[in-house]
Tab-separated table of C-alpha atoms in Angstrom:
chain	number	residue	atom	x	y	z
A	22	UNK	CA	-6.368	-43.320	-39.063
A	23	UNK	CA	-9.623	-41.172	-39.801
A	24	UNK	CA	-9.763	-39.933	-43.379
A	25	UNK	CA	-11.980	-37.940	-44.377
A	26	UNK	CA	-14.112	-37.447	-47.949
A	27	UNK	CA	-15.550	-34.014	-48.567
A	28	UNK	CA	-19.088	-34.811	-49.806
A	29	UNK	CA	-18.801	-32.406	-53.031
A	30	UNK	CA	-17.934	-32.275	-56.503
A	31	UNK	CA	-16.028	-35.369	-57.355
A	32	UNK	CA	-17.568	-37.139	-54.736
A	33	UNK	CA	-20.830	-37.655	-56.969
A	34	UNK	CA	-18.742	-39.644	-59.470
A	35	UNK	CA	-15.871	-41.274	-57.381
A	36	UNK	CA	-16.672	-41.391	-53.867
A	37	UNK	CA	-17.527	-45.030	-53.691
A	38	UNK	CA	-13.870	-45.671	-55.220
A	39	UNK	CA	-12.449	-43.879	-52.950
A	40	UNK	CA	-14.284	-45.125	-49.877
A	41	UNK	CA	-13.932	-48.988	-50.960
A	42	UNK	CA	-10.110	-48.109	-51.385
A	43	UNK	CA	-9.155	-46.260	-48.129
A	44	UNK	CA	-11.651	-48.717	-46.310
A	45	UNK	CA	-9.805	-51.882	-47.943
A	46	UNK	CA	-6.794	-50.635	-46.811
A	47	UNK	CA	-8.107	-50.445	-43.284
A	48	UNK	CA	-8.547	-46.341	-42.445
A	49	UNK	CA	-11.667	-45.456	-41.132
A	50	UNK	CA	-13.471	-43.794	-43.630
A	51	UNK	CA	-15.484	-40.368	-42.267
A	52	UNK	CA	-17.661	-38.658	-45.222
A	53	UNK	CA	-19.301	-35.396	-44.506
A	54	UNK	CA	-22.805	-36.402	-45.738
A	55	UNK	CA	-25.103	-34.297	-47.960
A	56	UNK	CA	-25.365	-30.837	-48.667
A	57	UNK	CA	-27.371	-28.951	-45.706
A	58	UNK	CA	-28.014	-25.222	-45.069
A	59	UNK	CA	-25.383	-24.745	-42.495
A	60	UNK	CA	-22.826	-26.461	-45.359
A	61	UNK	CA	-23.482	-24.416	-47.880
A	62	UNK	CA	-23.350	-21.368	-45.553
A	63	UNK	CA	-19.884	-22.020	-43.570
A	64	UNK	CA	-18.769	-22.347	-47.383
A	65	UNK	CA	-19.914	-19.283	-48.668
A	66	UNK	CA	-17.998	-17.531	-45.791
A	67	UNK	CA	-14.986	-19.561	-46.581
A	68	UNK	CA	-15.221	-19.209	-50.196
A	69	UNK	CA	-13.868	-17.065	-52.854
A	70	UNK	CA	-16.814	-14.732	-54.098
A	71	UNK	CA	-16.032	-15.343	-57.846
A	72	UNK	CA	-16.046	-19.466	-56.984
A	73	UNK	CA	-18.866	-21.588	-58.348
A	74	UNK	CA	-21.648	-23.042	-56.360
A	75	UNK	CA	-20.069	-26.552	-56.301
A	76	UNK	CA	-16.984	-25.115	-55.325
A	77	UNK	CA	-18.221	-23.075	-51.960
A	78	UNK	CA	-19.898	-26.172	-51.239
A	79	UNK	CA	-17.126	-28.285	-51.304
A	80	UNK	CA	-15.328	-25.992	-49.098
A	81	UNK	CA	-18.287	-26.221	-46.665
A	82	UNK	CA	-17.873	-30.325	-46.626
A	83	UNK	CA	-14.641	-29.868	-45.943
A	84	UNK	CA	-14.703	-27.722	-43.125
A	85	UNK	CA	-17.552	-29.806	-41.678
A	86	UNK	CA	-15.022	-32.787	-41.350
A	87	UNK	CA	-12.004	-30.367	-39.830
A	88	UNK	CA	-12.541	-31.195	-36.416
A	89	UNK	CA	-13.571	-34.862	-37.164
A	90	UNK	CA	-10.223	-36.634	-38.950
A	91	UNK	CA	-6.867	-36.865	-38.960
A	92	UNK	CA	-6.649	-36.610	-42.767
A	93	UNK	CA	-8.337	-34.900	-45.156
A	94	UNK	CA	-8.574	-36.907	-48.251
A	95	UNK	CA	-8.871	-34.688	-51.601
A	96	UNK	CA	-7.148	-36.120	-54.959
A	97	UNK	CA	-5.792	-33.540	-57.767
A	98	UNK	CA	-7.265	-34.881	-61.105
A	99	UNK	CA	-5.639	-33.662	-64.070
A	100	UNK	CA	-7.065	-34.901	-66.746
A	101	UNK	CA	-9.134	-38.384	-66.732
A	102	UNK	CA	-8.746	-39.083	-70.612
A	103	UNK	CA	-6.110	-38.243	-73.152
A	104	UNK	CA	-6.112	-34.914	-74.878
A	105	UNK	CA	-8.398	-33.677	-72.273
A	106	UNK	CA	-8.055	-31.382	-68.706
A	107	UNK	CA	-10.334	-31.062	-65.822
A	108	UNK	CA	-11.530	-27.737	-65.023
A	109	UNK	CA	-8.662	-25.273	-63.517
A	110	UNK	CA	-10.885	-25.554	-60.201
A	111	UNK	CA	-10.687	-28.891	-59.898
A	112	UNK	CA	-6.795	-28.771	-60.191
A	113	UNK	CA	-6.543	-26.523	-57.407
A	114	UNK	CA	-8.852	-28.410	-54.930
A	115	UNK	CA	-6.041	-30.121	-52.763
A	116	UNK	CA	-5.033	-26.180	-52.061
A	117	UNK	CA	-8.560	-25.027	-51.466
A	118	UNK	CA	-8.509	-27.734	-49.154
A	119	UNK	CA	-5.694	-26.985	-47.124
A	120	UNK	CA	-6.187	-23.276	-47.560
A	121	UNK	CA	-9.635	-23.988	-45.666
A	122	UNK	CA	-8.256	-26.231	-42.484
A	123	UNK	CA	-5.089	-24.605	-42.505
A	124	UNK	CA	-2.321	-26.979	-40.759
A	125	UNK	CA	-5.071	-28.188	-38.515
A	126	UNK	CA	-5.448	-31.382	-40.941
A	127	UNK	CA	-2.923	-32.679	-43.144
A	128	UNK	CA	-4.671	-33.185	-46.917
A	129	UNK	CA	-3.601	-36.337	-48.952
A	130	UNK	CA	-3.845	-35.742	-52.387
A	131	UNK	CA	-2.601	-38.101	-55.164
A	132	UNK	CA	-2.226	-36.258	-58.709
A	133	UNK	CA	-4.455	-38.870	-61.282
A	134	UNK	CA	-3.405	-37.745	-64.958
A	135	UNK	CA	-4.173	-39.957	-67.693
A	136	UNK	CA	-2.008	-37.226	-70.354
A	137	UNK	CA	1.146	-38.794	-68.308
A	138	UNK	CA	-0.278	-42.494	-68.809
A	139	UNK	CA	-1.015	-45.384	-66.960
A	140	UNK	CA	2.072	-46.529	-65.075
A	141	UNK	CA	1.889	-42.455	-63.512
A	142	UNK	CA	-1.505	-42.830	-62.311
A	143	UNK	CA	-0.645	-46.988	-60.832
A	144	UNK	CA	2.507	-45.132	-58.941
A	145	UNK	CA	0.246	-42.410	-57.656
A	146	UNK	CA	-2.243	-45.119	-56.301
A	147	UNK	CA	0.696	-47.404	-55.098
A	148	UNK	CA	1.737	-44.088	-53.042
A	149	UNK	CA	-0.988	-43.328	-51.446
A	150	UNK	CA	-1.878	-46.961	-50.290
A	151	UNK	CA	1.596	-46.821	-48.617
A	152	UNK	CA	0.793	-44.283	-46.294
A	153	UNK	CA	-1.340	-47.107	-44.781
A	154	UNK	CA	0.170	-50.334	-45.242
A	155	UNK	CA	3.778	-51.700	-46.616
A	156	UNK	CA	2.046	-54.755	-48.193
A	157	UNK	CA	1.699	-54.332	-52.068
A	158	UNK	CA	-0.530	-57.335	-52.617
A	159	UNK	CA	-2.804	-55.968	-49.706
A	160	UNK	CA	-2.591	-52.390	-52.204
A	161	UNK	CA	-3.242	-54.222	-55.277
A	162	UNK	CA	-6.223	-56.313	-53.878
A	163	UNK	CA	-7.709	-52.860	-52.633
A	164	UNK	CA	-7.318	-51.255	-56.013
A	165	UNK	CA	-8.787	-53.832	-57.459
A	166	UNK	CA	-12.006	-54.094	-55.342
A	167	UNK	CA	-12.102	-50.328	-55.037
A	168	UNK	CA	-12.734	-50.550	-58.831
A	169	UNK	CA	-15.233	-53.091	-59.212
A	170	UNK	CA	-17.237	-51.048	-56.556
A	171	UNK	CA	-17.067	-48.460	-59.006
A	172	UNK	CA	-18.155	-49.790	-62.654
A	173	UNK	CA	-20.643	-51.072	-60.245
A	174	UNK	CA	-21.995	-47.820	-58.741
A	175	UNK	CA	-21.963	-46.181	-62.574
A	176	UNK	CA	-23.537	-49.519	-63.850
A	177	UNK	CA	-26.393	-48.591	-61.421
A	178	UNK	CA	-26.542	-44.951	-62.542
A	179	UNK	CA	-26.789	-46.107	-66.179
A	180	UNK	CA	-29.555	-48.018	-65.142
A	181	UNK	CA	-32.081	-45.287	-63.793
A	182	UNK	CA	-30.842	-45.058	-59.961
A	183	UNK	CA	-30.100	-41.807	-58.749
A	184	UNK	CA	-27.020	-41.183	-56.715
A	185	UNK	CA	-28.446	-42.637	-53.373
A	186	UNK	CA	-29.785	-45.042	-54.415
A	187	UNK	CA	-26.847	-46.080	-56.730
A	188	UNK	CA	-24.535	-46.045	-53.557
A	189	UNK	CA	-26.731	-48.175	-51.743
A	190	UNK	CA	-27.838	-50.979	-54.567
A	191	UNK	CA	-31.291	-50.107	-54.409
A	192	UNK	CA	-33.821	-47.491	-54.876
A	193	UNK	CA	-37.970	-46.827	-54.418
A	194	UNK	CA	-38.130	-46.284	-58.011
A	195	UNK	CA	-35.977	-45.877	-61.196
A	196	UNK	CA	-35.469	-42.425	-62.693
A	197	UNK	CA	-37.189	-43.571	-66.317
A	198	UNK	CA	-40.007	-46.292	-65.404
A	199	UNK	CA	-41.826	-45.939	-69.350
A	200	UNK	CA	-43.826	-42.976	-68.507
A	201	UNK	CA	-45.826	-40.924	-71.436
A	202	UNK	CA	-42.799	-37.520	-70.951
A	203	UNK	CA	-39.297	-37.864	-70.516
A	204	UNK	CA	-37.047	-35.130	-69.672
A	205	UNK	CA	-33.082	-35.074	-70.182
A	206	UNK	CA	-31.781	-33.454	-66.634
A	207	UNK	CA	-28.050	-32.932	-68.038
A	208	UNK	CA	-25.165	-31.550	-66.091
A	209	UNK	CA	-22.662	-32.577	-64.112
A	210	UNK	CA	-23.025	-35.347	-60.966
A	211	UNK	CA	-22.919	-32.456	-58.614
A	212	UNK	CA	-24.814	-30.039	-60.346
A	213	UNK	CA	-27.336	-33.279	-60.950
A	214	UNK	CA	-27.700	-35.578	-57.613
A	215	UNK	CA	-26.895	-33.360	-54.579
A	216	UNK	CA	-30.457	-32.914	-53.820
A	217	UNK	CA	-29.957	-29.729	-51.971
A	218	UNK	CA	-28.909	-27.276	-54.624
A	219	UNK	CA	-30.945	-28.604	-57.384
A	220	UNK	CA	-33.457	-28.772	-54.370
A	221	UNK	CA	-34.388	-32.414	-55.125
A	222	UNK	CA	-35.551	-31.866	-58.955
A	223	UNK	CA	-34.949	-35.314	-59.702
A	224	UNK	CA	-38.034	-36.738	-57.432
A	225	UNK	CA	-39.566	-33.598	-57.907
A	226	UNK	CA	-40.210	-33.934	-61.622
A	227	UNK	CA	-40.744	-37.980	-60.856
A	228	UNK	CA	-43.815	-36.755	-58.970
A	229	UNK	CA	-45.022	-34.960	-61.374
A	230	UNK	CA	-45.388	-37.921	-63.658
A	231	UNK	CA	-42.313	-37.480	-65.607
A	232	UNK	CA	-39.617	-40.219	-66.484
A	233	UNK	CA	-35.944	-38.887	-66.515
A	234	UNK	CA	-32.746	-39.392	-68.251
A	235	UNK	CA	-29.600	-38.574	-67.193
A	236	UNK	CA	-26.118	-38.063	-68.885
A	237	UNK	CA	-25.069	-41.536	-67.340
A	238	UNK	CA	-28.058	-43.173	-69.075
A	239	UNK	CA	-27.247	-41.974	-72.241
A	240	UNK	CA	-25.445	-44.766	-74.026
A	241	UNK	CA	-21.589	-43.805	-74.718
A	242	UNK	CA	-21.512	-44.628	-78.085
A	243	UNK	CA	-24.157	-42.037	-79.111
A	244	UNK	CA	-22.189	-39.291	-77.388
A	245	UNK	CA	-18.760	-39.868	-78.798
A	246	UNK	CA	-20.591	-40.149	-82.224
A	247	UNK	CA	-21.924	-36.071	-81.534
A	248	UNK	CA	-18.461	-34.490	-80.068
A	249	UNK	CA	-17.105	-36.312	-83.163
A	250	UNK	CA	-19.570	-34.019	-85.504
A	251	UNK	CA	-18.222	-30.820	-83.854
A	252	UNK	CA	-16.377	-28.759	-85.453
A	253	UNK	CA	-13.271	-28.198	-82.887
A	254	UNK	CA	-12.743	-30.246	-80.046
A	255	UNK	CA	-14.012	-29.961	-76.599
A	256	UNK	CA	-11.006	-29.632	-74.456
A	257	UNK	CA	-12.544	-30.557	-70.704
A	258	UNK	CA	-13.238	-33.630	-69.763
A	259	UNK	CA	-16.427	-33.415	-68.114
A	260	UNK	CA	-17.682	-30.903	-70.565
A	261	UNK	CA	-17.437	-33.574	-73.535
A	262	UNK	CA	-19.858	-36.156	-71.620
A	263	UNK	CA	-22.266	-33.473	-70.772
A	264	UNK	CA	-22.357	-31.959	-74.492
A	265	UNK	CA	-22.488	-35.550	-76.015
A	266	UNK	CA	-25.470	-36.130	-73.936
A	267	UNK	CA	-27.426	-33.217	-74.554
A	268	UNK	CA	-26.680	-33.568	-78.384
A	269	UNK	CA	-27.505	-37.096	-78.516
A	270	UNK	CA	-31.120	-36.587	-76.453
A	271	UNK	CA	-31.850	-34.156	-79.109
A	272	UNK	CA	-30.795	-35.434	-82.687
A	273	UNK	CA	-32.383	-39.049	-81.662
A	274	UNK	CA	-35.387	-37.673	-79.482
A	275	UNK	CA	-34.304	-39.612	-76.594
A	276	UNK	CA	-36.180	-37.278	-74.208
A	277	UNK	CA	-39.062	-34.863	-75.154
A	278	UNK	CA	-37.146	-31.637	-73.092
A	279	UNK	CA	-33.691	-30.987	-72.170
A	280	UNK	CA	-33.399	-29.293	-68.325
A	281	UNK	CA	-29.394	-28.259	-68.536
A	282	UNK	CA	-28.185	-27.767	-65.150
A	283	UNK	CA	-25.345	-25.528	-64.438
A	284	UNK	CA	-23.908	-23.607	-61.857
A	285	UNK	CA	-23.084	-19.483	-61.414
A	286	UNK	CA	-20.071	-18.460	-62.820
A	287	UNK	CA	-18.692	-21.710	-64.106
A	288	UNK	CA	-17.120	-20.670	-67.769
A	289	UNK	CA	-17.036	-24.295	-69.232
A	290	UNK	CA	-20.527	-24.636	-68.804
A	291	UNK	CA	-21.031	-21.237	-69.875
A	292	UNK	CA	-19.533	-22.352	-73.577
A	293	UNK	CA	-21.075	-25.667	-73.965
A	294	UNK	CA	-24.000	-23.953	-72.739
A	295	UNK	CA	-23.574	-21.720	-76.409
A	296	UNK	CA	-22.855	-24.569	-78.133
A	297	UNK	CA	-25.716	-26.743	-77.247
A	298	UNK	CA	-28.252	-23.909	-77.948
A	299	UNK	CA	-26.494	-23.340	-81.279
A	300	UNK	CA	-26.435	-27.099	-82.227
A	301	UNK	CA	-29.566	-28.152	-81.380
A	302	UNK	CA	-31.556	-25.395	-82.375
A	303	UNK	CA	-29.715	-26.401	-86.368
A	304	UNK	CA	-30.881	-30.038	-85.868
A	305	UNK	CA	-34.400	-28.565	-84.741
A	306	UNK	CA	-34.050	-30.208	-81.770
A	307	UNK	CA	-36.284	-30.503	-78.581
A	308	UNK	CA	-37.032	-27.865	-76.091
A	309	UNK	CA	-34.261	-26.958	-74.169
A	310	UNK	CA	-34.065	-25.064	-70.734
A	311	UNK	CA	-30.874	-24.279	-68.886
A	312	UNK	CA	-30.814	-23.211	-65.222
A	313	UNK	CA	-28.385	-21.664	-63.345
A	314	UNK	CA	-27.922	-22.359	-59.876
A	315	UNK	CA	-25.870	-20.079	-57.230
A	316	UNK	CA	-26.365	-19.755	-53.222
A	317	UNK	CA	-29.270	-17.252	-54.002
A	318	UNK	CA	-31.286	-19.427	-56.126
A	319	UNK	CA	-34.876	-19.200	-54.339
A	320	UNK	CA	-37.262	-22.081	-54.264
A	321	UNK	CA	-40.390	-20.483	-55.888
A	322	UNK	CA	-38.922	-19.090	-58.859
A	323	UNK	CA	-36.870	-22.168	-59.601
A	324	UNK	CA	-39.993	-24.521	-59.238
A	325	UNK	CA	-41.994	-22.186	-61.178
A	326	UNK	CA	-39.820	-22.531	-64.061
A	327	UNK	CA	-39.757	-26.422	-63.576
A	328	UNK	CA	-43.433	-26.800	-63.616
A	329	UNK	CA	-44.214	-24.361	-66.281
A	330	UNK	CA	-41.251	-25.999	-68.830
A	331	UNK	CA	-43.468	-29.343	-67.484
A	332	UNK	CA	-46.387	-28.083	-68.828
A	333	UNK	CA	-45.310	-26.793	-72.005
A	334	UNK	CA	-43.685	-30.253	-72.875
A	335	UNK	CA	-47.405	-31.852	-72.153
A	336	UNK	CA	-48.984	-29.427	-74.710
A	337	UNK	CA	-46.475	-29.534	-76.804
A	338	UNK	CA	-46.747	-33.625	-77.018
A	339	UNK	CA	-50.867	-33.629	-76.840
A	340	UNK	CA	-50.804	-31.167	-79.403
A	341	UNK	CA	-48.215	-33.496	-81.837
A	342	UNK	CA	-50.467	-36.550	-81.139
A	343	UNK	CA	-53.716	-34.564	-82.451
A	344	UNK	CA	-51.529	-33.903	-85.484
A	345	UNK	CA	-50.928	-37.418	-86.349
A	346	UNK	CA	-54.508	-38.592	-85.278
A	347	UNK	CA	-55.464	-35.898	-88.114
A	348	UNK	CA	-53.418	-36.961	-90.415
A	349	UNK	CA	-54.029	-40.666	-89.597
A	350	UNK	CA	-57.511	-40.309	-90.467
């Protein structure tokens, strides 16, 4: 059987698990590749006008495998830690799916939610590997090397590779090699390593000379430590990891900027957004720029904005080492 795995939104952060599993159990795994123009454009068509960016390109991926599978393969994640949801959009992804392809495809879609607790989620994974095999060891053995694959591919994020190069096991460079500015590019995986959106900022700002961090190299322990200074909790579970991040960059000067990526009109990322601002502007924090991505983004304002942040973060951090030369003498 052909299965395929829309290149999009959770993709960025579980499409190796997926891939090791379905390919363990023997289906023949099809993924839709990157983002491209003619993606992101079939997507848009297909798309609600009031989705997000991430969204209409998800539908594009999935469209783009329609006519290439004989399964579509699109899990419903609930919630991926207790007291905690997933946005509303990701809930309804199995029906975006199938609202896209119609009955052409038939769309597998195993509900993961960790608020109904483990043994749920181990039935919904022994489920799904029956539509492929009646062996349970054979199930079990591809769970289990479905999930090393994974704390393997987020071991290599946490260690400066970018998506691609995290899927592969090697890169041309790291993300953060020790060089003189570092910027925090915070967001989510989607709205971070599909290098078509963000229209390849992460080797962009490497060229430039600058050294980035990402919310996966942020250690874990420094981010629960800020959502636990908050006020109220943050209910979504993505959200949490992407405020911890941006909090913990500022209040220990992990980074010398913050570059929060988010997409057009996504409303969780519209509140953190607040939040951030709010909290590390108290803290006096580090300069902080948030862009918002959507289909009509164009190139030459969105680079302009890069490079001149860039350049403000130089002077800014030529300007502080005068200070202490001054003050050293």
């Amino acid at each position: 059987m052909k299965v395929g795995i829309p290149g999009g939104l959770l993709y960025y952060r579980y499409g190796r698990l997926w891939n090791s599993f379905l390919h363990a159990l023997g289906a023949e795994v099809v993924e839709s590749g990157e983002t491209t123009r003619s993606i992101l454009n079939s997507g848009v068509s297909k798309a609600e006008n009031e989705s997000c960016l991430p969204v209409k390109v998800f539908y594009g991926h999935v469209l783009a495998l329609k006519e290439k599978v004989d399964a579509l393969f699109v899990p419903r994640l609930v919630s991926v830690k207790r007291r905690t949801h997933t946005c509303p959009k990701m809930l309804g992804l199995p029906d975006m799916a199938k609202a896209a392809v119609g009955d052409a495809v038939p769309v597998i879609s195993p509900t993961i939610d960790f608020q109904s607790g483990l043994w749920h989620n181990y039935r919904a994974v022994y489920s799904l590997g029956r539509i492929f095999t009646s062996d349970p060891r054979r199930i079990i053995a591809a769970g289990v090397t479905a999930w090393r694959e994974h704390r393997l591919y987020l071991e290599r994020l946490t260690l400066g590779l970018d998506h691609r190069g995290a899927l592969r096991g090697e890169a041309d460079r790291l993300l953060c090699e020790g060089r003189d500015l570092r910027i925090g590019v915070i967001g989510h995986h989607y709205n971070v390593y599909d290098t078509f959106t963000t229209m390849s900022l992460l080797e962009r700002l490497g060229s430039m000379g600058v050294d980035v961090m990402t919310a996966d190299m942020v250690p874990e322990k420094l981010r629960e430590r800020e959502l636990k200074r908050l006020p109220k909790d943050i209910y979504w579970s993505y959200e949490q990891e992407v405020a911890g991040a941006i909090l913990a960059c500022s209040r220990y000067r992990l980074v010398d900027g913050i570059i929060f990526m988010i997409s057009f009109p996504c409303g969780p990322d519209s509140i953190v957004r607040v939040l951030c601002e709010q909290e590390n502007r108290l803290m006096g924090g580090v300069p902080m720029l948030t862009l918002v991505m959507d289909e009509h983004t164009g190139e030459g304002g969105f680079l302009t904005r890069i490079e001149a942040f860039v350049d403000m973060l130089w002077r800014r951090k030529r300007r502080e080492a005068e200070e202490l030369e001054a003050v050293a003498v």
